[in-house]
Amino acid sequence: MEIWDLINPISRVVFYFTAFGTAGTTLFILHFRKHAHPELLYHCKNLIHKSALGGILISLILFLSVAGNIGGDLASIFEYPMLQIAFFSKAGVAAITSLLGFTIIFIAGNWRSKWRTGVSITGSCIIFLSFVIVGHSYREGLLTQFLLLVHLIGIAYWLGSLLPLSKLCRIPDIGNLPLIAHGFGIFAIGYVSALVFAGCIFAYKIMGGVTPLIDTTYGNTLLIKIIVVTLLLSIAALNKFLMVPLLSQNLYRGARRLRFFVNLEMVLASLALLLTSLLTTSLDLPLGYNQ
């Protein structure tokens, strides 16, 4: 096994964490800034700043990995001809695009301006763009690119809100927790419905049917991811319809239970992102199914 067979999926899953950590937390602040406790806002801004810094580093690694994959060994990342080829490749352009987005968000994090959130949203859009200028969605055309963008925005809101919600359950002043948790659930209906709808159509388009889910390694891996996401949706529904109403009956007991299930969502989300990284870096689409 080549070293890049190990580095590529690991770097990709780290990229997902940083992308959704920055863009998702930015969306959380956009929706709930006026209700958020100052300690929660500080936590969110710190999370965005650290995620953006991590995103800058992983984007550089992703760019170097393009050169490494072309050359076939680790030494290729130091060879100018390989770096030059990487610079003009689609994967290289995607890495540079994400680097630009993360850099914009990182710089905006140091501002004390009312434009900071707007600039961070712009950076998030650039990061999302890096997903659709390479890979399966790019090869399949504008419809799949649009579907992937919708899917990504939904994921970013959902997963990017989990850490802030977990933090809110732990801070001493949790008086606004019921309001924010309820609001999160209301917005999540739209975001999650869109991500599931777009994700299903996207998967069908790139695979060309349902049969590959059973007949191929790629399909089997995707099926496992679907099962994990279904579990995630079940826990999210449990939170919305049982845990959030419990907050109005017993705030602190409800907060402890909500935090447990939010943390469980994060574990399952991490597994889903790991499976996604394998699908995008280590497994090929079934031959003949997506033609």
Short mmCIF file of N, CA and C in Angstrom, two decimals, residues 98-157:
data_model
loop_
_atom_site.label_atom_id
_atom_site.label_comp_id
_atom_site.label_asym_id
_atom_site.label_seq_id
_atom_site.Cartn_x
_atom_site.Cartn_y
_atom_site.Cartn_z
N SER A 98 -10.04 26.21 -1.52
CA SER A 98 -10.37 26.05 -0.10
C SER A 98 -9.40 26.83 0.78
N LEU A 99 -8.14 26.87 0.38
CA LEU A 99 -7.14 27.66 1.12
C LEU A 99 -7.54 29.13 1.16
N LEU A 100 -8.02 29.64 0.04
CA LEU A 100 -8.48 31.03 -0.02
C LEU A 100 -9.65 31.25 0.93
N GLY A 101 -10.62 30.33 0.90
CA GLY A 101 -11.79 30.47 1.77
C GLY A 101 -11.43 30.46 3.24
N PHE A 102 -10.60 29.51 3.63
CA PHE A 102 -10.18 29.43 5.04
C PHE A 102 -9.38 30.66 5.46
N THR A 103 -8.54 31.15 4.57
CA THR A 103 -7.72 32.33 4.88
C THR A 103 -8.60 33.55 5.11
N ILE A 104 -9.62 33.72 4.27
CA ILE A 104 -10.55 34.84 4.43
C ILE A 104 -11.24 34.77 5.80
N ILE A 105 -11.70 33.57 6.16
CA ILE A 105 -12.39 33.41 7.45
C ILE A 105 -11.43 33.65 8.61
N PHE A 106 -10.20 33.16 8.49
CA PHE A 106 -9.21 33.34 9.55
C PHE A 106 -8.90 34.83 9.76
N ILE A 107 -8.73 35.56 8.67
CA ILE A 107 -8.45 37.00 8.76
C ILE A 107 -9.65 37.74 9.34
N ALA A 108 -10.85 37.39 8.88
CA ALA A 108 -12.06 38.05 9.37
C ALA A 108 -12.25 37.82 10.86
N GLY A 109 -11.76 36.69 11.37
CA GLY A 109 -11.89 36.39 12.79
C GLY A 109 -11.14 37.36 13.68
N ASN A 110 -10.17 38.08 13.12
CA ASN A 110 -9.40 39.06 13.89
C ASN A 110 -10.00 40.46 13.83
N TRP A 111 -11.06 40.61 13.06
CA TRP A 111 -11.69 41.92 12.93
C TRP A 111 -12.67 42.17 14.07
N ARG A 112 -12.88 43.42 14.37
CA ARG A 112 -13.95 43.83 15.28
C ARG A 112 -14.90 44.72 14.48
N SER A 113 -15.48 44.14 13.47
CA SER A 113 -16.31 44.89 12.54
C SER A 113 -17.65 44.18 12.36
N LYS A 114 -18.67 44.97 12.04
CA LYS A 114 -19.99 44.38 11.78
C LYS A 114 -19.99 43.56 10.50
N TRP A 115 -18.95 43.72 9.69
CA TRP A 115 -18.86 42.98 8.43
C TRP A 115 -18.22 41.60 8.61
N ARG A 116 -17.78 41.29 9.82
CA ARG A 116 -17.03 40.05 10.02
C ARG A 116 -17.84 38.81 9.62
N THR A 117 -19.11 38.75 10.06
CA THR A 117 -19.92 37.59 9.74
C THR A 117 -20.16 37.48 8.25
N GLY A 118 -20.42 38.62 7.60
CA GLY A 118 -20.64 38.61 6.16
C GLY A 118 -19.42 38.13 5.39
N VAL A 119 -18.24 38.58 5.82
CA VAL A 119 -17.00 38.14 5.18
C VAL A 119 -16.77 36.65 5.43
N SER A 120 -17.09 36.19 6.63
CA SER A 120 -16.94 34.77 6.95
C SER A 120 -17.88 33.91 6.10
N ILE A 121 -19.08 34.41 5.85
CA ILE A 121 -20.01 33.69 4.97
C ILE A 121 -19.46 33.61 3.56
N THR A 122 -18.84 34.71 3.10
CA THR A 122 -18.20 34.70 1.78
C THR A 122 -17.10 33.64 1.73
N GLY A 123 -16.28 33.59 2.76
CA GLY A 123 -15.24 32.57 2.83
C GLY A 123 -15.82 31.16 2.84
N SER A 124 -16.95 30.98 3.54
CA SER A 124 -17.61 29.68 3.58
C SER A 124 -18.10 29.27 2.20
N CYS A 125 -18.65 30.23 1.46
CA CYS A 125 -19.12 29.94 0.09
C CYS A 125 -17.96 29.50 -0.80
N ILE A 126 -16.80 30.11 -0.61
CA ILE A 126 -15.62 29.73 -1.39
C ILE A 126 -15.18 28.31 -1.03
N ILE A 127 -15.26 27.97 0.25
CA ILE A 127 -14.93 26.60 0.67
C ILE A 127 -15.89 25.61 0.03
N PHE A 128 -17.19 25.92 0.05
CA PHE A 128 -18.17 25.04 -0.59
C PHE A 128 -17.87 24.89 -2.08
N LEU A 129 -17.45 25.98 -2.71
CA LEU A 129 -17.13 25.94 -4.13
C LEU A 129 -16.01 24.94 -4.41
N SER A 130 -15.07 24.82 -3.48
CA SER A 130 -13.94 23.90 -3.69
C SER A 130 -14.39 22.45 -3.78
N PHE A 131 -15.55 22.15 -3.21
CA PHE A 131 -16.07 20.78 -3.27
C PHE A 131 -16.59 20.42 -4.66
N VAL A 132 -17.11 21.41 -5.38
CA VAL A 132 -17.84 21.10 -6.62
C VAL A 132 -17.03 21.34 -7.89
N ILE A 133 -15.78 21.78 -7.76
CA ILE A 133 -14.96 22.00 -8.96
C ILE A 133 -14.05 20.81 -9.23
N VAL A 134 -14.27 19.73 -8.49
CA VAL A 134 -13.50 18.51 -8.69
C VAL A 134 -14.34 17.33 -8.21
N GLY A 135 -14.07 16.15 -8.72
CA GLY A 135 -14.75 14.95 -8.22
C GLY A 135 -15.99 14.57 -9.00
N HIS A 136 -16.83 13.74 -8.35
CA HIS A 136 -17.99 13.17 -9.02
C HIS A 136 -18.96 14.24 -9.51
N SER A 137 -19.23 15.25 -8.68
CA SER A 137 -20.21 16.28 -9.05
C SER A 137 -19.75 17.07 -10.26
N TYR A 138 -18.44 17.34 -10.34
CA TYR A 138 -17.90 18.10 -11.48
C TYR A 138 -18.08 17.30 -12.77
N ARG A 139 -17.81 16.01 -12.71
CA ARG A 139 -17.89 15.19 -13.92
C ARG A 139 -19.32 15.01 -14.40
N GLU A 140 -20.28 15.05 -13.46
CA GLU A 140 -21.67 14.80 -13.83
C GLU A 140 -22.40 16.07 -14.28
N GLY A 141 -21.84 17.25 -14.04
CA GLY A 141 -22.45 18.47 -14.57
C GLY A 141 -23.10 19.36 -13.53
N LEU A 142 -23.79 20.39 -14.02
CA LEU A 142 -24.32 21.46 -13.17
C LEU A 142 -25.35 20.97 -12.16
N LEU A 143 -26.22 20.04 -12.57
CA LEU A 143 -27.26 19.58 -11.65
C LEU A 143 -26.65 18.92 -10.42
N THR A 144 -25.69 18.03 -10.62
CA THR A 144 -25.07 17.37 -9.48
C THR A 144 -24.24 18.34 -8.65
N GLN A 145 -23.65 19.34 -9.29
CA GLN A 145 -22.91 20.36 -8.55
C GLN A 145 -23.85 21.15 -7.65
N PHE A 146 -25.02 21.51 -8.19
CA PHE A 146 -26.01 22.24 -7.39
C PHE A 146 -26.52 21.37 -6.24
N LEU A 147 -26.80 20.11 -6.53
CA LEU A 147 -27.28 19.20 -5.49
C LEU A 147 -26.25 19.05 -4.38
N LEU A 148 -24.98 18.95 -4.76
CA LEU A 148 -23.92 18.82 -3.76
C LEU A 148 -23.82 20.07 -2.90
N LEU A 149 -23.96 21.25 -3.52
CA LEU A 149 -23.91 22.50 -2.75
C LEU A 149 -25.04 22.55 -1.72
N VAL A 150 -26.25 22.19 -2.14
CA VAL A 150 -27.38 22.16 -1.21
C VAL A 150 -27.11 21.18 -0.08
N HIS A 151 -26.60 20.01 -0.44
CA HIS A 151 -26.26 18.97 0.53
C HIS A 151 -25.23 19.49 1.54
N LEU A 152 -24.20 20.17 1.05
CA LEU A 152 -23.13 20.67 1.91
C LEU A 152 -23.62 21.74 2.88
N ILE A 153 -24.46 22.64 2.39
CA ILE A 153 -24.98 23.70 3.26
C ILE A 153 -25.82 23.10 4.39
N GLY A 154 -26.63 22.10 4.04
CA GLY A 154 -27.43 21.43 5.06
C GLY A 154 -26.56 20.73 6.10
N ILE A 155 -25.52 20.03 5.63
CA ILE A 155 -24.60 19.35 6.55
C ILE A 155 -23.90 20.36 7.44
N ALA A 156 -23.46 21.46 6.83
CA ALA A 156 -22.72 22.48 7.59
C ALA A 156 -23.56 23.02 8.74
N TYR A 157 -24.83 23.35 8.45
CA TYR A 157 -25.69 23.87 9.51
C TYR A 157 -25.88 22.84 10.61
#
